[in-house]
Amino acid sequence: MQKAILNPRPEHFPNNEEQPPAMPECFTPNFIDHLHRSFNGPQLAAIQWAAMHTAAGTNRVGSARRQEPWPFTLVQGPPGTGKTHTVWGMLNVIHLVQYQHYYGALLKKLAPESYRQSSRKTKVRHTIMT
């Protein structure tokens, strides 16, 4: 990451033509609709990448988590183009992904049967949506 920041070259950055990742499973259809109504295409793509990076980071454990830097998203543009609005959206989805990870871990520890039931519902909802 340091090399990409101090000496930026196209090969250090992902292809901007890549499709953004799918929305995380913890996002409800209503929340996804809200995101689509509130953000334009490039803003929504930045939000989806932030959510995907956060979800991937919460799945890492142990020393690998501490050694590997998380990817970052640079939000740039002229004044009045929605940078602050986009960062606000990114922070919301990062918070949601982290909270769902925390809630799932807590539920798994304190109420394993409820955790199994909620996991089944999530899988059924995901199957219905795809």
The first five atom37 places (N, CA, C, CB, O) and aatype in JSON, in Angstrom:
{
  "aatype": [12, 5, 11, 0, 9, 10, 2, 14, 1, 14, 6, 8, 13, 14, 2, 2, 6, 6, 5, 14, 14, 0, 12, 14, 6, 4, 13, 16, 14, 2, 13, 9, 3, 8, 10, 8, 1, 15, 13, 2, 7, 14, 5, 10, 0, 0, 9, 5, 17, 0, 0, 12, 8, 16, 0, 0, 7, 16, 2, 1, 19, 7, 15, 0, 1, 1, 5, 6, 14, 17, 14, 13, 16, 10, 19, 5, 7, 14, 14, 7, 16, 7, 11, 16, 8, 16, 19, 17, 7, 12, 10, 2, 19, 9, 8, 10, 19, 5, 18, 5, 8, 18, 18, 7, 0, 10, 10, 11, 11, 10, 0, 14, 6, 15, 18, 1, 5, 15, 15, 1, 11, 16, 11, 19, 1, 8, 16, 9, 12, 16],
  "atom_mask": [
    [1, 1, 1, 1, 1],
    [1, 1, 1, 1, 1],
    [1, 1, 1, 1, 1],
    [1, 1, 1, 1, 1],
    [1, 1, 1, 1, 1],
    [1, 1, 1, 1, 1],
    [1, 1, 1, 1, 1],
    [1, 1, 1, 1, 1],
    [1, 1, 1, 1, 1],
    [1, 1, 1, 1, 1],
    [1, 1, 1, 1, 1],
    [1, 1, 1, 1, 1],
    [1, 1, 1, 1, 1],
    [1, 1, 1, 1, 1],
    [1, 1, 1, 1, 1],
    [1, 1, 1, 1, 1],
    [1, 1, 1, 1, 1],
    [1, 1, 1, 1, 1],
    [1, 1, 1, 1, 1],
    [1, 1, 1, 1, 1],
    [1, 1, 1, 1, 1],
    [1, 1, 1, 1, 1],
    [1, 1, 1, 1, 1],
    [1, 1, 1, 1, 1],
    [1, 1, 1, 1, 1],
    [1, 1, 1, 1, 1],
    [1, 1, 1, 1, 1],
    [1, 1, 1, 1, 1],
    [1, 1, 1, 1, 1],
    [1, 1, 1, 1, 1],
    [1, 1, 1, 1, 1],
    [1, 1, 1, 1, 1],
    [1, 1, 1, 1, 1],
    [1, 1, 1, 1, 1],
    [1, 1, 1, 1, 1],
    [1, 1, 1, 1, 1],
    [1, 1, 1, 1, 1],
    [1, 1, 1, 1, 1],
    [1, 1, 1, 1, 1],
    [1, 1, 1, 1, 1],
    [1, 1, 1, 0, 1],
    [1, 1, 1, 1, 1],
    [1, 1, 1, 1, 1],
    [1, 1, 1, 1, 1],
    [1, 1, 1, 1, 1],
    [1, 1, 1, 1, 1],
    [1, 1, 1, 1, 1],
    [1, 1, 1, 1, 1],
    [1, 1, 1, 1, 1],
    [1, 1, 1, 1, 1],
    [1, 1, 1, 1, 1],
    [1, 1, 1, 1, 1],
    [1, 1, 1, 1, 1],
    [1, 1, 1, 1, 1],
    [1, 1, 1, 1, 1],
    [1, 1, 1, 1, 1],
    [1, 1, 1, 0, 1],
    [1, 1, 1, 1, 1],
    [1, 1, 1, 1, 1],
    [1, 1, 1, 1, 1],
    [1, 1, 1, 1, 1],
    [1, 1, 1, 0, 1],
    [1, 1, 1, 1, 1],
    [1, 1, 1, 1, 1],
    [1, 1, 1, 1, 1],
    [1, 1, 1, 1, 1],
    [1, 1, 1, 1, 1],
    [1, 1, 1, 1, 1],
    [1, 1, 1, 1, 1],
    [1, 1, 1, 1, 1],
    [1, 1, 1, 1, 1],
    [1, 1, 1, 1, 1],
    [1, 1, 1, 1, 1],
    [1, 1, 1, 1, 1],
    [1, 1, 1, 1, 1],
    [1, 1, 1, 1, 1],
    [1, 1, 1, 0, 1],
    [1, 1, 1, 1, 1],
    [1, 1, 1, 1, 1],
    [1, 1, 1, 0, 1],
    [1, 1, 1, 1, 1],
    [1, 1, 1, 0, 1],
    [1, 1, 1, 1, 1],
    [1, 1, 1, 1, 1],
    [1, 1, 1, 1, 1],
    [1, 1, 1, 1, 1],
    [1, 1, 1, 1, 1],
    [1, 1, 1, 1, 1],
    [1, 1, 1, 0, 1],
    [1, 1, 1, 1, 1],
    [1, 1, 1, 1, 1],
    [1, 1, 1, 1, 1],
    [1, 1, 1, 1, 1],
    [1, 1, 1, 1, 1],
    [1, 1, 1, 1, 1],
    [1, 1, 1, 1, 1],
    [1, 1, 1, 1, 1],
    [1, 1, 1, 1, 1],
    [1, 1, 1, 1, 1],
    [1, 1, 1, 1, 1],
    [1, 1, 1, 1, 1],
    [1, 1, 1, 1, 1],
    [1, 1, 1, 1, 1],
    [1, 1, 1, 0, 1],
    [1, 1, 1, 1, 1],
    [1, 1, 1, 1, 1],
    [1, 1, 1, 1, 1],
    [1, 1, 1, 1, 1],
    [1, 1, 1, 1, 1],
    [1, 1, 1, 1, 1],
    [1, 1, 1, 1, 1],
    [1, 1, 1, 1, 1],
    [1, 1, 1, 1, 1],
    [1, 1, 1, 1, 1],
    [1, 1, 1, 1, 1],
    [1, 1, 1, 1, 1],
    [1, 1, 1, 1, 1],
    [1, 1, 1, 1, 1],
    [1, 1, 1, 1, 1],
    [1, 1, 1, 1, 1],
    [1, 1, 1, 1, 1],
    [1, 1, 1, 1, 1],
    [1, 1, 1, 1, 1],
    [1, 1, 1, 1, 1],
    [1, 1, 1, 1, 1],
    [1, 1, 1, 1, 1],
    [1, 1, 1, 1, 1],
    [1, 1, 1, 1, 1],
    [1, 1, 1, 1, 1],
    [1, 1, 1, 1, 1]
  ],
  "atom_positions": [
    [[0.82, -1.18, 0.0], [0.0, 0.0, 0.0], [0.88, 1.25, 0.0], [-0.94, -0.01, 1.2], [0.57, 2.23, -0.68]],
    [[1.96, 1.22, 0.76], [2.85, 2.38, 0.84], [3.41, 2.7, -0.55], [4.0, 2.11, 1.83], [3.47, 3.87, -0.94]],
    [[3.81, 1.66, -1.29], [4.36, 1.87, -2.62], [3.32, 2.51, -3.54], [4.85, 0.54, -3.21], [3.64, 3.41, -4.32]],
    [[2.09, 2.05, -3.44], [1.02, 2.59, -4.29], [0.73, 4.06, -3.97], [-0.25, 1.77, -4.11], [0.38, 4.83, -4.87]],
    [[0.88, 4.44, -2.72], [0.6, 5.83, -2.34], [1.76, 6.74, -2.7], [0.32, 5.91, -0.84], [1.55, 7.83, -3.24]],
    [[3.0, 6.32, -2.4], [4.16, 7.17, -2.64], [4.59, 7.22, -4.1], [5.31, 6.7, -1.81], [5.14, 8.23, -4.55]],
    [[4.36, 6.15, -4.84], [4.75, 6.1, -6.24], [3.6, 5.46, -7.03], [6.08, 5.29, -6.43], [3.71, 4.32, -7.48]],
    [[2.49, 6.2, -7.21], [1.32, 5.59, -7.84], [1.55, 5.24, -9.31], [0.13, 6.52, -7.73], [2.03, 6.06, -10.1]],
    [[1.19, 4.02, -9.65], [1.22, 3.55, -11.04], [-0.04, 2.72, -11.25], [2.53, 2.7, -11.34], [-0.55, 2.14, -10.3]],
    [[-0.54, 2.66, -12.45], [-1.8, 1.96, -12.71], [-1.82, 0.51, -12.22], [-2.09, 1.98, -14.18], [-2.86, 0.02, -11.77]],
    [[-0.69, -0.19, -12.29], [-0.68, -1.6, -11.88], [-0.85, -1.8, -10.37], [0.61, -2.26, -12.33], [-1.13, -2.91, -9.92]],
    [[-0.69, -0.73, -9.58], [-0.88, -0.82, -8.13], [-2.34, -0.73, -7.73], [-0.1, 0.28, -7.45], [-2.68, -0.99, -6.57]],
    [[-3.19, -0.38, -8.65], [-4.59, -0.15, -8.32], [-5.48, -1.13, -9.08], [-4.99, 1.3, -8.63], [-5.13, -1.57, -10.17]],
    [[-6.64, -1.45, -8.51], [-7.54, -2.35, -9.22], [-8.11, -1.69, -10.46], [-8.68, -2.8, -8.29], [-8.13, -0.46, -10.58]],
    [[-8.55, -2.5, -11.37], [-9.16, -2.03, -12.6], [-10.49, -1.36, -12.26], [-9.36, -3.19, -13.62], [-11.36, -1.98, -11.65]],
    [[-10.65, -0.11, -12.65], [-11.9, 0.6, -12.36], [-13.1, 0.02, -13.1], [-11.76, 2.05, -12.72], [-14.24, 0.32, -12.76]],
    [[-12.84, -0.81, -14.08], [-13.93, -1.41, -14.84], [-14.52, -2.64, -14.14], [-13.45, -1.8, -16.22], [-15.55, -3.15, -14.55]],
    [[-13.86, -3.1, -13.06], [-14.37, -4.27, -12.34], [-15.75, -3.99, -11.79], [-13.42, -4.66, -11.2], [-16.05, -2.87, -11.36]],
    [[-16.59, -5.02, -11.81], [-17.91, -4.91, -11.2], [-17.75, -4.86, -9.69], [-18.83, -6.08, -11.63], [-16.93, -5.6, -9.14]],
    [[-18.51, -4.04, -9.01], [-18.44, -4.05, -7.55], [-18.96, -5.39, -7.02], [-19.26, -2.88, -6.94], [-19.76, -6.05, -7.69]],
    [[-18.52, -5.78, -5.84], [-18.95, -7.06, -5.28], [-20.43, -7.02, -4.9], [-18.1, -7.43, -4.06], [-21.04, -5.96, -4.82]],
    [[-20.98, -8.2, -4.68], [-22.37, -8.29, -4.24], [-22.51, -7.69, -2.85], [-22.85, -9.76, -4.25], [-21.53, -7.58, -2.1]],
    [[-23.72, -7.32, -2.51], [-23.98, -6.8, -1.17], [-23.84, -7.93, -0.16], [-25.41, -6.16, -1.09], [-24.21, -9.07, -0.46]],
    [[-23.31, -7.64, 1.03], [-23.2, -8.68, 2.06], [-24.56, -9.24, 2.45], [-22.5, -8.11, 3.3], [-25.58, -8.56, 2.32]],
    [[-24.57, -10.48, 2.92], [-25.82, -11.15, 3.3], [-26.56, -10.44, 4.41], [-25.53, -12.56, 3.72], [-27.79, -10.55, 4.5]],
    [[-25.85, -9.71, 5.26], [-26.51, -9.05, 6.39], [-27.35, -7.84, 5.96], [-25.48, -8.61, 7.41], [-28.08, -7.29, 6.77]],
    [[-27.25, -7.42, 4.7], [-28.04, -6.29, 4.22], [-29.44, -6.76, 3.86], [-27.36, -5.61, 3.0], [-29.6, -7.7, 3.08]],
    [[-30.44, -6.13, 4.43], [-31.82, -6.49, 4.12], [-32.22, -5.88, 2.78], [-32.78, -6.02, 5.24], [-31.59, -4.92, 2.33]],
    [[-33.24, -6.43, 2.13], [-33.71, -5.83, 0.87], [-34.08, -4.35, 1.02], [-34.91, -6.6, 0.34], [-33.8, -3.55, 0.13]],
    [[-34.69, -3.97, 2.14], [-35.05, -2.56, 2.35], [-33.81, -1.68, 2.44], [-35.88, -2.41, 3.63], [-33.8, -0.57, 1.91]],
    [[-32.76, -2.17, 3.11], [-31.53, -1.39, 3.22], [-30.86, -1.25, 1.85], [-30.56, -2.04, 4.23], [-30.36, -0.18, 1.5]],
    [[-30.86, -2.32, 1.07], [-30.29, -2.27, -0.28], [-31.06, -1.27, -1.14], [-30.3, -3.67, -0.94], [-30.45, -0.49, -1.87]],
    [[-32.4, -1.28, -1.05], [-33.21, -0.3, -1.79], [-32.85, 1.12, -1.36], [-34.71, -0.56, -1.56], [-32.74, 2.01, -2.2]],
    [[-32.68, 1.33, -0.06], [-32.3, 2.65, 0.45], [-30.96, 3.09, -0.15], [-32.21, 2.62, 2.01], [-30.81, 4.24, -0.56]],
    [[-30.0, 2.18, -0.2], [-28.7, 2.53, -0.77], [-28.84, 2.92, -2.24], [-27.71, 1.35, -0.64], [-28.25, 3.9, -2.69]],
    [[-29.63, 2.16, -2.99], [-29.81, 2.46, -4.42], [-30.53, 3.79, -4.63], [-30.61, 1.33, -5.1], [-30.25, 4.49, -5.61]],
    [[-31.44, 4.15, -3.74], [-32.13, 5.44, -3.85], [-31.25, 6.61, -3.43], [-33.4, 5.43, -3.01], [-31.41, 7.72, -3.93]],
    [[-30.32, 6.37, -2.52], [-29.55, 7.46, -1.92], [-28.21, 7.76, -2.59], [-29.3, 7.15, -0.5], [-27.65, 8.84, -2.39]],
    [[-27.69, 6.83, -3.39], [-26.36, 6.99, -3.95], [-26.37, 6.7, -5.44], [-25.36, 6.08, -3.24], [-27.13, 5.86, -5.92]],
    [[-25.5, 7.41, -6.19], [-25.38, 7.13, -7.62], [-24.45, 5.93, -7.83], [-24.85, 8.38, -8.39], [-23.91, 5.39, -6.86]],
    [[-24.25, 5.52, -9.06], [-23.47, 4.32, -9.38], [-22.06, 4.28, -8.79], [0.0, 0.0, 0.0], [-21.73, 3.34, -8.08]],
    [[-21.21, 5.29, -9.08], [-19.86, 5.27, -8.52], [-19.84, 5.32, -6.99], [-19.06, 6.44, -9.07], [-19.0, 4.68, -6.35]],
    [[-20.75, 6.09, -6.4], [-20.83, 6.14, -4.94], [-21.2, 4.77, -4.37], [-21.85, 7.21, -4.48], [-20.61, 4.31, -3.4]],
    [[-22.19, 4.14, -4.99], [-22.64, 2.83, -4.53], [-21.53, 1.79, -4.69], [-23.89, 2.39, -5.32], [-21.38, 0.92, -3.83]],
    [[-20.75, 1.88, -5.77], [-19.63, 0.95, -5.96], [-18.61, 1.1, -4.83], [-18.96, 1.18, -7.33], [-18.12, 0.1, -4.3]],
    [[-18.27, 2.34, -4.47], [-17.32, 2.57, -3.37], [-17.86, 1.99, -2.08], [-17.03, 4.07, -3.2], [-17.11, 1.41, -1.29]],
    [[-19.15, 2.15, -1.85], [-19.78, 1.63, -0.64], [-19.74, 0.11, -0.63], [-21.24, 2.13, -0.52], [-19.45, -0.5, 0.4]],
    [[-20.03, -0.51, -1.77], [-19.99, -1.97, -1.86], [-18.59, -2.51, -1.62], [-20.51, -2.44, -3.22], [-18.42, -3.52, -0.94]],
    [[-17.56, -1.85, -2.19], [-16.18, -2.3, -1.97], [-15.81, -2.17, -0.5], [-15.2, -1.49, -2.84], [-15.16, -3.06, 0.05]],
    [[-16.21, -1.08, 0.15], [-15.91, -0.9, 1.57], [-16.57, -2.0, 2.4], [-16.38, 0.49, 2.06], [-15.96, -2.53, 3.32]],
    [[-17.81, -2.33, 2.07], [-18.51, -3.4, 2.8], [-17.82, -4.74, 2.59], [-19.99, -3.48, 2.34], [-17.66, -5.51, 3.53]],
    [[-17.41, -5.02, 1.35], [-16.74, -6.28, 1.06], [-15.41, -6.38, 1.78], [-16.54, -6.44, -0.46], [-15.08, -7.42, 2.34]],
    [[-14.62, -5.29, 1.77], [-13.33, -5.3, 2.46], [-13.52, -5.51, 3.96], [-12.56, -3.99, 2.2], [-12.75, -6.23, 4.59]],
    [[-14.53, -4.87, 4.52], [-14.81, -5.01, 5.95], [-15.24, -6.43, 6.27], [-15.88, -4.02, 6.4], [-14.77, -7.02, 7.24]],
    [[-16.14, -6.98, 5.46], [-16.61, -8.35, 5.7], [-15.45, -9.33, 5.59], [-17.72, -8.73, 4.7], [-15.36, -10.27, 6.38]],
    [[-14.56, -9.13, 4.62], [-13.41, -10.02, 4.49], [-12.49, -9.88, 5.69], [-12.63, -9.73, 3.18], [-11.93, -10.87, 6.17]],
    [[-12.31, -8.66, 6.18], [-11.45, -8.42, 7.33], [-11.98, -9.01, 8.61], [0.0, 0.0, 0.0], [-11.2, -9.44, 9.46]],
    [[-13.3, -9.06, 8.77], [-13.87, -9.62, 10.0], [-13.79, -11.14, 10.0], [-15.31, -9.18, 10.16], [-13.97, -11.76, 11.05]],
    [[-13.52, -11.74, 8.85], [-13.42, -13.2, 8.8], [-12.0, -13.69, 9.05], [-13.89, -13.7, 7.46], [-11.79, -14.89, 9.24]],
    [[-11.03, -12.79, 9.06], [-9.64, -13.19, 9.34], [-9.46, -13.37, 10.83], [-8.63, -12.14, 8.79], [-10.1, -12.7, 11.64]],
    [[-8.58, -14.28, 11.18], [-8.31, -14.51, 12.6], [-6.81, -14.51, 12.87], [-8.94, -15.84, 13.07], [-6.0, -14.71, 11.96]],
    [[-6.47, -14.28, 14.13], [-5.08, -14.43, 14.57], [-4.12, -13.44, 13.97], [0.0, 0.0, 0.0], [-4.47, -12.3, 13.67]],
    [[-2.88, -13.9, 13.81], [-1.8, -13.01, 13.39], [-1.96, -12.53, 11.96], [-0.48, -13.71, 13.54], [-1.5, -11.44, 11.63]],
    [[-2.59, -13.32, 11.1], [-2.78, -12.89, 9.71], [-3.58, -11.59, 9.67], [-3.49, -13.98, 8.89], [-3.33, -10.73, 8.83]],
    [[-4.51, -11.45, 10.58], [-5.33, -10.24, 10.63], [-4.47, -9.02, 10.95], [-6.46, -10.4, 11.67], [-4.69, -7.96, 10.38]],
    [[-3.52, -9.16, 11.83], [-2.69, -8.02, 12.24], [-1.65, -7.66, 11.18], [-2.0, -8.33, 13.56], [-1.26, -6.49, 11.07]],
    [[-1.18, -8.62, 10.41], [-0.09, -8.38, 9.47], [-0.56, -7.83, 8.13], [0.68, -9.65, 9.25], [0.14, -7.03, 7.51]],
    [[-1.72, -8.25, 7.67], [-2.19, -7.83, 6.36], [-2.99, -6.54, 6.46], [-3.03, -8.93, 5.7], [-3.97, -6.48, 7.2]],
    [[-2.58, -5.5, 5.72], [-3.38, -4.28, 5.76], [-4.69, -4.47, 4.99], [-2.59, -3.08, 5.18], [-4.72, -5.18, 3.98]],
    [[-5.73, -3.85, 5.46], [-6.99, -3.89, 4.72], [-6.86, -3.01, 3.5], [-8.19, -3.44, 5.62], [-6.2, -1.97, 3.55]],
    [[-7.49, -3.38, 2.41], [-7.51, -2.48, 1.25], [-8.23, -1.19, 1.63], [-8.21, -3.17, 0.02], [-9.01, -1.16, 2.59]],
    [[-7.97, -0.14, 0.9], [-8.63, 1.12, 1.2], [-9.29, 1.66, -0.06], [-7.63, 2.15, 1.79], [-8.95, 1.26, -1.17]],
    [[-10.21, 2.55, 0.13], [-10.9, 3.19, -0.98], [-10.6, 4.68, -0.91], [-12.44, 2.92, -0.94], [-10.84, 5.33, 0.11]],
    [[-10.09, 5.21, -1.99], [-9.81, 6.64, -2.07], [-11.02, 7.31, -2.73], [-8.49, 6.93, -2.88], [-11.39, 6.96, -3.85]],
    [[-11.63, 8.24, -2.04], [-12.77, 8.97, -2.57], [-12.27, 10.36, -2.95], [-13.97, 9.05, -1.53], [-11.87, 11.14, -2.09]],
    [[-12.29, 10.65, -4.24], [-11.78, 11.94, -4.7], [-12.73, 12.55, -5.72], [-10.37, 11.79, -5.31], [-13.52, 11.84, -6.36]],
    [[-12.66, 13.84, -5.87], [-13.49, 14.54, -6.84], [-13.57, 16.01, -6.51], [0.0, 0.0, 0.0], [-13.18, 16.44, -5.42]],
    [[-14.08, 16.79, -7.45], [-14.2, 18.23, -7.22], [-15.23, 18.53, -6.13], [-14.58, 18.95, -8.52], [-16.03, 17.67, -5.76]],
    [[-15.21, 19.76, -5.62], [-16.19, 20.14, -4.59], [-17.63, 19.94, -5.08], [-15.98, 21.61, -4.18], [-17.95, 20.17, -6.24]],
    [[-18.47, 19.5, -4.16], [-19.89, 19.36, -4.46], [-20.28, 18.1, -5.2], [0.0, 0.0, 0.0], [-21.4, 18.02, -5.71]],
    [[-19.39, 17.11, -5.28], [-19.72, 15.9, -6.03], [-20.15, 14.74, -5.15], [-18.53, 15.48, -6.84], [-20.39, 13.64, -5.66]],
    [[-20.27, 14.95, -3.85], [-20.81, 13.91, -2.98], [-19.78, 13.07, -2.24], [0.0, 0.0, 0.0], [-20.1, 11.96, -1.81]],
    [[-18.57, 13.58, -2.08], [-17.54, 12.8, -1.37], [-17.94, 12.55, 0.08], [-16.18, 13.53, -1.42], [-17.84, 11.42, 0.57]],
    [[-18.38, 13.59, 0.77], [-18.77, 13.43, 2.17], [-19.96, 12.49, 2.29], [-19.1, 14.8, 2.8], [-20.0, 11.65, 3.19]],
    [[-20.91, 12.63, 1.4], [-22.09, 11.76, 1.38], [-21.67, 10.3, 1.17], [-23.09, 12.21, 0.27], [-22.21, 9.39, 1.8]],
    [[-20.72, 10.08, 0.27], [-20.23, 8.73, -0.01], [-19.52, 8.15, 1.21], [-19.28, 8.73, -1.21], [-19.75, 6.99, 1.57]],
    [[-18.67, 8.93, 1.85], [-17.97, 8.46, 3.04], [-18.97, 8.14, 4.15], [-16.93, 9.51, 3.53], [-18.8, 7.16, 4.87]],
    [[-20.0, 8.95, 4.28], [-21.06, 8.68, 5.26], [-21.7, 7.32, 4.97], [-22.13, 9.8, 5.23], [-21.94, 6.54, 5.89]],
    [[-21.99, 7.04, 3.71], [-22.55, 5.74, 3.34], [-21.59, 4.6, 3.62], [0.0, 0.0, 0.0], [-21.99, 3.54, 4.09]],
    [[-20.3, 4.83, 3.33], [-19.3, 3.8, 3.61], [-19.23, 3.51, 5.11], [-17.91, 4.24, 3.09], [-19.16, 2.35, 5.52]],
    [[-19.24, 4.55, 5.92], [-19.18, 4.35, 7.37], [-20.42, 3.61, 7.87], [-19.05, 5.7, 8.09], [-20.32, 2.78, 8.78]],
    [[-21.57, 3.9, 7.29], [-22.78, 3.18, 7.69], [-22.69, 1.69, 7.4], [-23.99, 3.76, 6.98], [-23.03, 0.87, 8.25]],
    [[-22.22, 1.33, 6.2], [-22.16, -0.1, 5.88], [-21.04, -0.79, 6.64], [-21.96, -0.3, 4.36], [-21.18, -1.96, 7.02]],
    [[-19.93, -0.1, 6.88], [-18.85, -0.69, 7.69], [-19.37, -0.97, 9.09], [-17.61, 0.25, 7.74], [-19.11, -2.03, 9.66]],
    [[-20.11, -0.01, 9.66], [-20.69, -0.21, 10.99], [-21.66, -1.38, 10.98], [-21.4, 1.07, 11.46], [-21.64, -2.21, 11.89]],
    [[-22.51, -1.46, 9.97], [-23.49, -2.55, 9.9], [-22.8, -3.91, 9.8], [-24.43, -2.35, 8.71], [-23.18, -4.85, 10.51]],
    [[-21.81, -4.03, 8.94], [-21.1, -5.3, 8.78], [-20.4, -5.69, 10.08], [-20.07, -5.22, 7.63], [-20.48, -6.84, 10.52]],
    [[-19.72, -4.73, 10.7], [-19.02, -5.02, 11.96], [-20.01, -5.39, 13.06], [-18.17, -3.81, 12.39], [-19.76, -6.31, 13.83]],
    [[-21.13, -4.67, 13.14], [-22.12, -4.96, 14.17], [-22.72, -6.35, 13.96], [-23.24, -3.9, 14.15], [-22.9, -7.1, 14.93]],
    [[-23.03, -6.71, 12.73], [-23.6, -8.03, 12.47], [-22.61, -9.13, 12.82], [-24.02, -8.14, 10.99], [-23.0, -10.19, 13.32]],
    [[-21.33, -8.89, 12.56], [-20.3, -9.86, 12.93], [-20.24, -10.01, 14.45], [-18.91, -9.43, 12.37], [-20.19, -11.12, 14.97]],
    [[-20.25, -8.89, 15.15], [-20.24, -8.9, 16.62], [-21.49, -9.58, 17.16], [-20.13, -7.45, 17.17], [-21.39, -10.43, 18.05]],
    [[-22.65, -9.22, 16.64], [-23.91, -9.78, 17.11], [-23.95, -11.28, 16.87], [-25.1, -9.09, 16.41], [-24.39, -12.04, 17.74]],
    [[-23.49, -11.73, 15.71], [-23.46, -13.16, 15.42], [-22.55, -13.92, 16.37], [0.0, 0.0, 0.0], [-22.91, -14.99, 16.85]],
    [[-21.38, -13.36, 16.66], [-20.45, -14.01, 17.59], [-21.03, -14.05, 19.0], [-19.09, -13.28, 17.6], [-20.89, -15.06, 19.7]],
    [[-21.67, -12.98, 19.41], [-22.29, -12.92, 20.73], [-23.44, -13.91, 20.85], [-22.78, -11.5, 21.03], [-23.56, -14.62, 21.84]],
    [[-24.29, -13.94, 19.83], [-25.42, -14.86, 19.82], [-24.95, -16.31, 19.82], [-26.32, -14.6, 18.6], [-25.53, -17.16, 20.51]],
    [[-23.9, -16.59, 19.06], [-23.36, -17.95, 19.01], [-22.88, -18.4, 20.38], [-22.2, -18.02, 17.99], [-23.05, -19.56, 20.76]],
    [[-22.26, -17.48, 21.14], [-21.75, -17.8, 22.48], [-22.86, -17.93, 23.51], [-20.77, -16.74, 22.93], [-22.9, -18.9, 24.28]],
    [[-23.77, -16.96, 23.53], [-24.77, -16.88, 24.59], [-26.04, -17.67, 24.33], [-25.12, -15.46, 24.82], [-26.69, -18.15, 25.26]],
    [[-26.41, -17.82, 23.06], [-27.65, -18.52, 22.72], [-27.43, -19.33, 21.45], [-28.83, -17.51, 22.54], [-27.92, -18.94, 20.38]],
    [[-26.71, -20.45, 21.54], [-26.37, -21.23, 20.35], [-27.59, -21.66, 19.52], [-25.6, -22.45, 20.75], [-27.52, -21.68, 18.29]],
    [[-28.7, -22.0, 20.18], [-29.88, -22.43, 19.43], [-30.46, -21.28, 18.6], [-30.96, -22.99, 20.39], [-30.86, -21.47, 17.45]],
    [[-30.52, -20.1, 19.18], [-30.99, -18.92, 18.44], [-30.06, -18.61, 17.27], [-31.09, -17.7, 19.38], [-30.51, -18.22, 16.2]],
    [[-28.76, -18.79, 17.49], [-27.79, -18.54, 16.43], [-28.03, -19.5, 15.26], [-26.35, -18.71, 16.96], [-28.01, -19.08, 14.1]],
    [[-28.25, -20.77, 15.56], [-28.52, -21.75, 14.49], [-29.78, -21.38, 13.73], [-28.64, -23.18, 15.07], [-29.82, -21.49, 12.5]],
    [[-30.82, -20.96, 14.44], [-32.07, -20.58, 13.78], [-31.87, -19.35, 12.9], [-33.16, -20.31, 14.82], [-32.38, -19.31, 11.78]],
    [[-31.15, -18.35, 13.39], [-30.93, -17.15, 12.59], [-30.05, -17.45, 11.38], [-30.29, -16.04, 13.44], [-30.22, -16.85, 10.32]],
    [[-29.11, -18.38, 11.53], [-28.26, -18.77, 10.39], [-29.1, -19.44, 9.32], [-27.14, -19.71, 10.85], [-28.9, -19.2, 8.13]],
    [[-30.02, -20.29, 9.74], [-30.9, -20.96, 8.76], [-31.76, -19.94, 8.03], [-31.79, -22.01, 9.46], [-31.93, -20.04, 6.82]],
    [[-32.31, -18.96, 8.75], [-33.15, -17.93, 8.13], [-32.35, -17.13, 7.12], [-33.75, -17.01, 9.19], [-32.86, -16.8, 6.05]],
    [[-31.1, -16.8, 7.45], [-30.25, -16.04, 6.54], [-30.0, -16.83, 5.28], [-28.93, -15.67, 7.21], [-30.04, -16.28, 4.18]],
    [[-29.73, -18.12, 5.41], [-29.49, -18.96, 4.24], [-30.73, -19.05, 3.38], [-29.03, -20.36, 4.65], [-30.64, -19.0, 2.15]],
    [[-31.91, -19.2, 4.0], [-33.15, -19.27, 3.24], [-33.4, -17.94, 2.54], [-34.34, -19.61, 4.17], [-33.75, -17.94, 1.36]],
    [[-33.21, -16.8, 3.24], [-33.42, -15.49, 2.64], [-32.46, -15.28, 1.48], [-33.25, -14.38, 3.68], [-32.85, -14.75, 0.45]],
    [[-31.2, -15.7, 1.64], [-30.21, -15.55, 0.58], [-30.6, -16.39, -0.63], [-28.8, -15.95, 1.09], [-30.45, -15.94, -1.77]],
    [[-31.1, -17.6, -0.41], [-31.52, -18.47, -1.5], [-32.7, -17.86, -2.24], [-31.9, -19.86, -0.96], [-32.74, -17.91, -3.47]],
    [[-33.64, -17.28, -1.52], [-34.81, -16.67, -2.15], [-34.41, -15.46, -2.98], [-35.83, -16.26, -1.08], [-34.96, -15.24, -4.06]],
    [[-33.44, -14.66, -2.49], [-33.04, -13.44, -3.18], [-32.23, -13.73, -4.43], [-32.23, -12.56, -2.25], [-32.22, -12.91, -5.35]],
    [[-31.54, -14.88, -4.51], [-30.7, -15.15, -5.68], [-31.41, -15.96, -6.71], [-29.45, -15.86, -5.28], [-30.84, -16.27, -7.76]]
  ]
}
